[in-house]
mmCIF file of C-alpha atoms in Angstrom:
data_model
loop_
_atom_site.group_PDB
_atom_site.id
_atom_site.type_symbol
_atom_site.label_atom_id
_atom_site.label_comp_id
_atom_site.label_asym_id
_atom_site.label_seq_id
_atom_site.Cartn_x
_atom_site.Cartn_y
_atom_site.Cartn_z
ATOM 1 C CA GLU A 1 152.413 56.021 -53.498
ATOM 2 C CA LYS A 2 150.279 54.205 -50.972
ATOM 3 C CA LYS A 3 148.412 56.560 -48.681
ATOM 4 C CA THR A 4 148.083 55.523 -45.083
ATOM 5 C CA ASN A 5 145.850 56.602 -42.247
ATOM 6 C CA PHE A 6 148.710 56.844 -39.765
ATOM 7 C CA ILE A 7 150.486 59.778 -38.200
ATOM 8 C CA THR A 8 154.019 58.868 -37.213
ATOM 9 C CA GLY A 9 154.515 59.716 -33.541
ATOM 10 C CA SER A 10 158.261 59.776 -33.092
ATOM 11 C CA GLY A 11 161.280 61.927 -33.651
ATOM 12 C CA TRP A 12 159.675 65.103 -32.437
ATOM 13 C CA ASP A 13 161.959 67.574 -30.743
ATOM 14 C CA GLN A 14 159.716 69.584 -28.457
ATOM 15 C CA ASN A 15 162.572 72.048 -27.922
ATOM 16 C CA ASP A 16 161.914 73.372 -31.446
ATOM 17 C CA TRP A 17 158.321 74.328 -30.555
ATOM 18 C CA ALA A 18 156.985 77.496 -28.938
ATOM 19 C CA ILE A 19 155.344 75.343 -26.232
ATOM 20 C CA LYS A 20 158.118 72.931 -25.297
ATOM 21 C CA GLU A 21 156.081 69.827 -24.521
ATOM 22 C CA PHE A 22 154.791 66.801 -26.357
ATOM 23 C CA PRO A 23 151.141 66.763 -27.385
ATOM 24 C CA SER A 24 149.016 64.648 -25.086
ATOM 25 C CA ARG A 25 147.125 61.634 -26.302
ATOM 26 C CA ALA A 26 143.869 63.457 -25.471
ATOM 27 C CA LYS A 27 144.882 66.415 -27.656
ATOM 28 C CA LEU A 28 145.919 64.166 -30.539
ATOM 29 C CA ASP A 29 142.676 62.185 -30.225
ATOM 30 C CA GLU A 30 140.755 65.463 -30.340
ATOM 31 C CA LEU A 31 142.594 66.678 -33.452
ATOM 32 C CA PHE A 32 142.806 63.317 -35.251
ATOM 33 C CA PRO A 33 140.032 61.069 -33.893
ATOM 34 C CA ASP A 34 140.165 58.517 -36.712
ATOM 35 C CA ILE A 35 143.918 58.320 -37.239
ATOM 36 C CA PRO A 36 146.062 55.936 -35.219
ATOM 37 C CA ILE A 37 149.487 57.111 -34.132
ATOM 38 C CA VAL A 38 152.354 54.811 -34.900
ATOM 39 C CA LEU A 39 155.808 54.627 -33.418
ATOM 40 C CA THR A 40 157.946 51.991 -35.094
ATOM 41 C CA ARG A 41 160.858 51.260 -32.776
ATOM 42 C CA ILE A 42 163.818 48.895 -32.702
ATOM 43 C CA ASP A 43 164.467 48.010 -29.069
ATOM 44 C CA SER A 44 166.086 44.726 -28.082
ATOM 45 C CA ARG A 45 164.373 44.880 -24.676
ATOM 46 C CA LEU A 46 160.926 45.234 -26.305
ATOM 47 C CA ILE A 47 158.388 46.150 -23.587
ATOM 48 C CA HIS A 48 160.264 47.654 -20.623
ATOM 49 C CA GLY A 49 160.239 50.712 -18.374
ATOM 50 C CA GLN A 50 161.172 53.353 -20.968
ATOM 51 C CA VAL A 51 158.710 52.001 -23.503
ATOM 52 C CA VAL A 52 155.883 51.807 -20.956
ATOM 53 C CA THR A 53 156.510 55.042 -19.068
ATOM 54 C CA LYS A 54 157.814 57.264 -21.847
ATOM 55 C CA TRP A 55 157.035 56.082 -25.381
ATOM 56 C CA VAL A 56 153.501 54.794 -24.846
ATOM 57 C CA GLY A 57 152.521 58.172 -23.408
ATOM 58 C CA GLN A 58 154.505 60.283 -25.870
ATOM 59 C CA SER A 59 153.057 58.499 -28.864
ATOM 60 C CA GLY A 60 149.548 58.146 -27.457
ATOM 61 C CA ALA A 61 149.641 54.413 -28.160
ATOM 62 C CA ASN A 62 146.866 52.189 -26.844
ATOM 63 C CA ARG A 63 148.167 49.087 -28.583
ATOM 64 C CA ILE A 64 151.619 47.514 -28.759
ATOM 65 C CA ILE A 65 152.546 45.042 -31.457
ATOM 66 C CA VAL A 66 155.727 43.083 -30.819
ATOM 67 C CA VAL A 67 157.174 41.347 -33.878
ATOM 68 C CA SER A 68 159.394 38.396 -33.028
ATOM 69 C CA ASP A 69 159.409 34.857 -34.402
ATOM 70 C CA GLU A 70 161.223 33.783 -31.253
ATOM 71 C CA LEU A 71 158.756 35.358 -28.816
ATOM 72 C CA VAL A 72 155.644 34.174 -30.653
ATOM 73 C CA ASN A 73 156.762 30.589 -29.927
ATOM 74 C CA ASP A 74 157.714 31.147 -26.264
ATOM 75 C CA ASP A 75 154.541 31.274 -24.161
ATOM 76 C CA PHE A 76 156.435 31.914 -20.915
ATOM 77 C CA MET A 77 158.354 34.964 -22.182
ATOM 78 C CA LYS A 78 155.296 36.205 -24.052
ATOM 79 C CA SER A 79 153.305 36.166 -20.782
ATOM 80 C CA ILE A 80 156.019 38.223 -19.072
ATOM 81 C CA TYR A 81 155.893 40.884 -21.800
ATOM 82 C CA LEU A 82 152.091 40.935 -21.703
ATOM 83 C CA MET A 83 152.216 41.574 -17.944
ATOM 84 C CA ALA A 84 154.742 44.405 -18.408
ATOM 85 C CA ALA A 85 152.331 46.503 -20.470
ATOM 86 C CA PRO A 86 149.893 48.919 -18.826
ATOM 87 C CA PRO A 87 146.381 47.441 -18.408
ATOM 88 C CA SER A 88 144.933 50.020 -20.821
ATOM 89 C CA VAL A 89 147.282 48.949 -23.622
ATOM 90 C CA LYS A 90 146.433 45.924 -25.776
ATOM 91 C CA VAL A 91 149.466 43.806 -26.712
ATOM 92 C CA ASP A 92 149.761 41.500 -29.709
ATOM 93 C CA VAL A 93 152.762 39.344 -30.555
ATOM 94 C CA PHE A 94 153.231 38.385 -34.207
ATOM 95 C CA GLY A 95 155.886 36.491 -36.105
ATOM 96 C CA THR A 96 157.490 38.298 -39.048
ATOM 97 C CA GLU A 97 155.317 36.654 -41.690
ATOM 98 C CA GLU A 98 152.103 37.192 -39.728
ATOM 99 C CA ALA A 99 152.987 40.846 -39.119
ATOM 100 C CA GLY A 100 153.638 41.429 -42.816
ATOM 101 C CA GLU A 101 150.340 39.764 -43.733
ATOM 102 C CA ASN A 102 148.417 41.776 -41.123
ATOM 103 C CA TRP A 103 149.954 44.975 -42.467
ATOM 104 C CA LYS A 104 148.979 44.128 -46.047
ATOM 105 C CA LYS A 105 145.461 43.126 -44.977
ATOM 106 C CA ASP A 106 144.428 46.219 -43.005
ATOM 107 C CA GLU A 107 147.519 48.034 -41.671
ATOM 108 C CA PHE A 108 147.086 46.268 -38.296
ATOM 109 C CA GLY A 109 143.417 47.215 -37.948
ATOM 110 C CA THR A 110 142.341 49.514 -35.163
ATOM 111 C CA GLY A 111 144.208 51.145 -32.329
ATOM 112 C CA LYS A 112 147.066 53.566 -31.923
ATOM 113 C CA VAL A 113 149.944 51.191 -32.530
ATOM 114 C CA LEU A 114 153.460 51.211 -31.113
ATOM 115 C CA LEU A 115 155.274 48.664 -33.282
ATOM 116 C CA LEU A 116 158.301 47.027 -31.616
ATOM 117 C CA PHE A 117 161.078 44.933 -33.135
ATOM 118 C CA PRO A 118 163.916 43.303 -31.173
ATOM 119 C CA SER A 119 166.446 43.844 -33.964
ATOM 120 C CA LEU A 120 167.033 45.307 -37.385
ATOM 121 C CA ALA A 121 167.231 41.779 -38.814
ATOM 122 C CA VAL A 122 163.664 41.086 -37.645
ATOM 123 C CA LEU A 123 162.514 44.386 -39.162
ATOM 124 C CA LYS A 124 164.108 43.408 -42.476
ATOM 125 C CA GLN A 125 162.367 40.018 -42.460
ATOM 126 C CA THR A 126 159.015 41.674 -41.732
ATOM 127 C CA MET A 127 159.505 44.153 -44.562
ATOM 128 C CA GLU A 128 160.247 41.230 -46.871
ATOM 129 C CA HIS A 129 156.783 39.927 -45.892
ATOM 130 C CA GLY A 130 155.088 43.201 -46.856
ATOM 131 C CA LEU A 131 155.459 45.732 -44.022
ATOM 132 C CA GLU A 132 155.846 49.292 -45.302
ATOM 133 C CA LEU A 133 157.220 52.161 -43.237
ATOM 134 C CA LYS A 134 157.861 55.853 -43.617
ATOM 135 C CA LYS A 135 159.827 56.329 -40.398
ATOM 136 C CA LEU A 136 161.857 54.166 -38.033
ATOM 137 C CA GLN A 137 163.219 54.892 -34.580
ATOM 138 C CA VAL A 138 166.214 52.925 -33.339
ATOM 139 C CA GLY A 139 166.044 53.123 -29.573
ATOM 140 C CA GLY A 140 167.954 50.292 -27.965
ATOM 141 C CA LEU A 141 170.359 47.703 -29.308
ATOM 142 C CA GLY A 142 172.605 46.238 -26.658
ATOM 143 C CA GLY A 143 176.284 45.383 -26.806
ATOM 144 C CA GLY A 144 178.017 42.224 -27.882
ATOM 145 C CA PRO A 145 180.941 40.924 -29.895
ATOM 146 C CA LYS A 146 181.842 43.021 -32.952
ATOM 147 C CA ARG A 147 179.290 45.706 -31.988
ATOM 148 C CA LYS A 148 180.194 49.378 -31.740
ATOM 149 C CA VAL A 149 178.474 52.018 -29.601
ATOM 150 C CA VAL A 150 177.102 54.748 -31.868
ATOM 151 C CA PHE A 151 174.698 56.639 -29.585
ATOM 152 C CA GLN A 152 174.182 56.216 -25.840
ATOM 153 C CA ASN A 153 173.248 52.537 -25.289
ATOM 154 C CA ILE A 154 172.735 51.809 -28.987
ATOM 155 C CA THR A 155 175.279 49.561 -30.680
ATOM 156 C CA LEU A 156 175.528 48.399 -34.289
ATOM 157 C CA ASP A 157 177.383 45.703 -36.165
ATOM 158 C CA ASP A 158 178.083 45.302 -39.878
ATOM 159 C CA SER A 159 174.799 43.517 -40.600
ATOM 160 C CA ASP A 160 172.823 46.257 -38.793
ATOM 161 C CA VAL A 161 174.531 48.914 -40.890
ATOM 162 C CA GLU A 162 173.648 47.032 -44.079
ATOM 163 C CA VAL A 163 169.988 46.818 -43.046
ATOM 164 C CA LEU A 164 169.946 50.527 -42.179
ATOM 165 C CA LYS A 165 171.372 51.383 -45.607
ATOM 166 C CA GLU A 166 168.712 49.211 -47.283
ATOM 167 C CA VAL A 167 166.002 50.919 -45.226
ATOM 168 C CA ARG A 168 167.361 54.348 -46.190
ATOM 169 C CA GLU A 169 167.375 53.344 -49.880
ATOM 170 C CA LYS A 170 163.639 52.602 -49.569
ATOM 171 C CA GLY A 171 163.108 56.241 -48.546
ATOM 172 C CA ILE A 172 162.408 55.463 -44.889
ATOM 173 C CA GLU A 173 163.522 58.144 -42.451
ATOM 174 C CA VAL A 174 165.643 56.648 -39.667
ATOM 175 C CA ILE A 175 166.334 58.341 -36.355
ATOM 176 C CA PHE A 176 168.149 57.211 -33.224
ATOM 177 C CA GLN A 177 166.490 58.226 -29.959
ATOM 178 C CA THR A 178 166.475 56.383 -26.634
ATOM 179 C CA ILE A 179 163.953 58.545 -24.730
ATOM 180 C CA PRO A 180 161.604 61.332 -25.830
ATOM 181 C CA GLU A 181 163.711 64.011 -24.137
ATOM 182 C CA ASP A 182 166.735 63.158 -26.317
ATOM 183 C CA LYS A 183 167.265 65.098 -29.500
ATOM 184 C CA PRO A 184 166.713 62.637 -32.358
ATOM 185 C CA GLN A 185 169.920 61.728 -34.197
ATOM 186 C CA LYS A 186 169.767 61.284 -37.967
ATOM 187 C CA LEU A 187 171.074 58.110 -39.581
ATOM 188 C CA GLU A 188 173.743 59.972 -41.554
ATOM 189 C CA GLU A 189 175.295 61.306 -38.333
ATOM 190 C CA ILE A 190 175.188 57.874 -36.687
ATOM 191 C CA LEU A 191 176.867 56.156 -39.657
ATOM 192 C CA LYS A 192 179.799 58.591 -39.383
ATOM 193 C CA LYS A 193 180.448 57.124 -35.910
ATOM 194 C CA TYR A 194 180.514 53.531 -37.117
#
């Protein structure tokens, strides 16, 4: 099994702890100075208020990587997403192939990375190019034709469910969680609602 230098920073339920709060980035940096924290999240809105105000802080991220073949080729939309990020957070936008290659080369290099995908299909393509994960958070997939609400504002369709089953078969833990204060929902419970 490939060992990685990442701590996965998602899916915590602070209500299970004696001190009911998330660890701060400063505390995590103190305890793990050489280990980046990764949150891998599916969120069709990519960089937006919840990601910036909640998930960047909760995960201690100082770098956001957005993976989207569509966005990498749209300079106007890319500039909007770059402006939406806090000034202290570096943002990179990669296509699926480039993201897979960067992962294989050096696991995205330095920084505490919050990895964002607009859809499960894009995640699947990136994994086909070499990305490896241990944990995945599904946080926002909007509505549309033939989509069913499974948890808060998260909807799935048949192709999403197939990707989630493939991800599960690879041994990747999948949780559904829109904001840090929500109790993470396990994939098995979500699939019962589909």
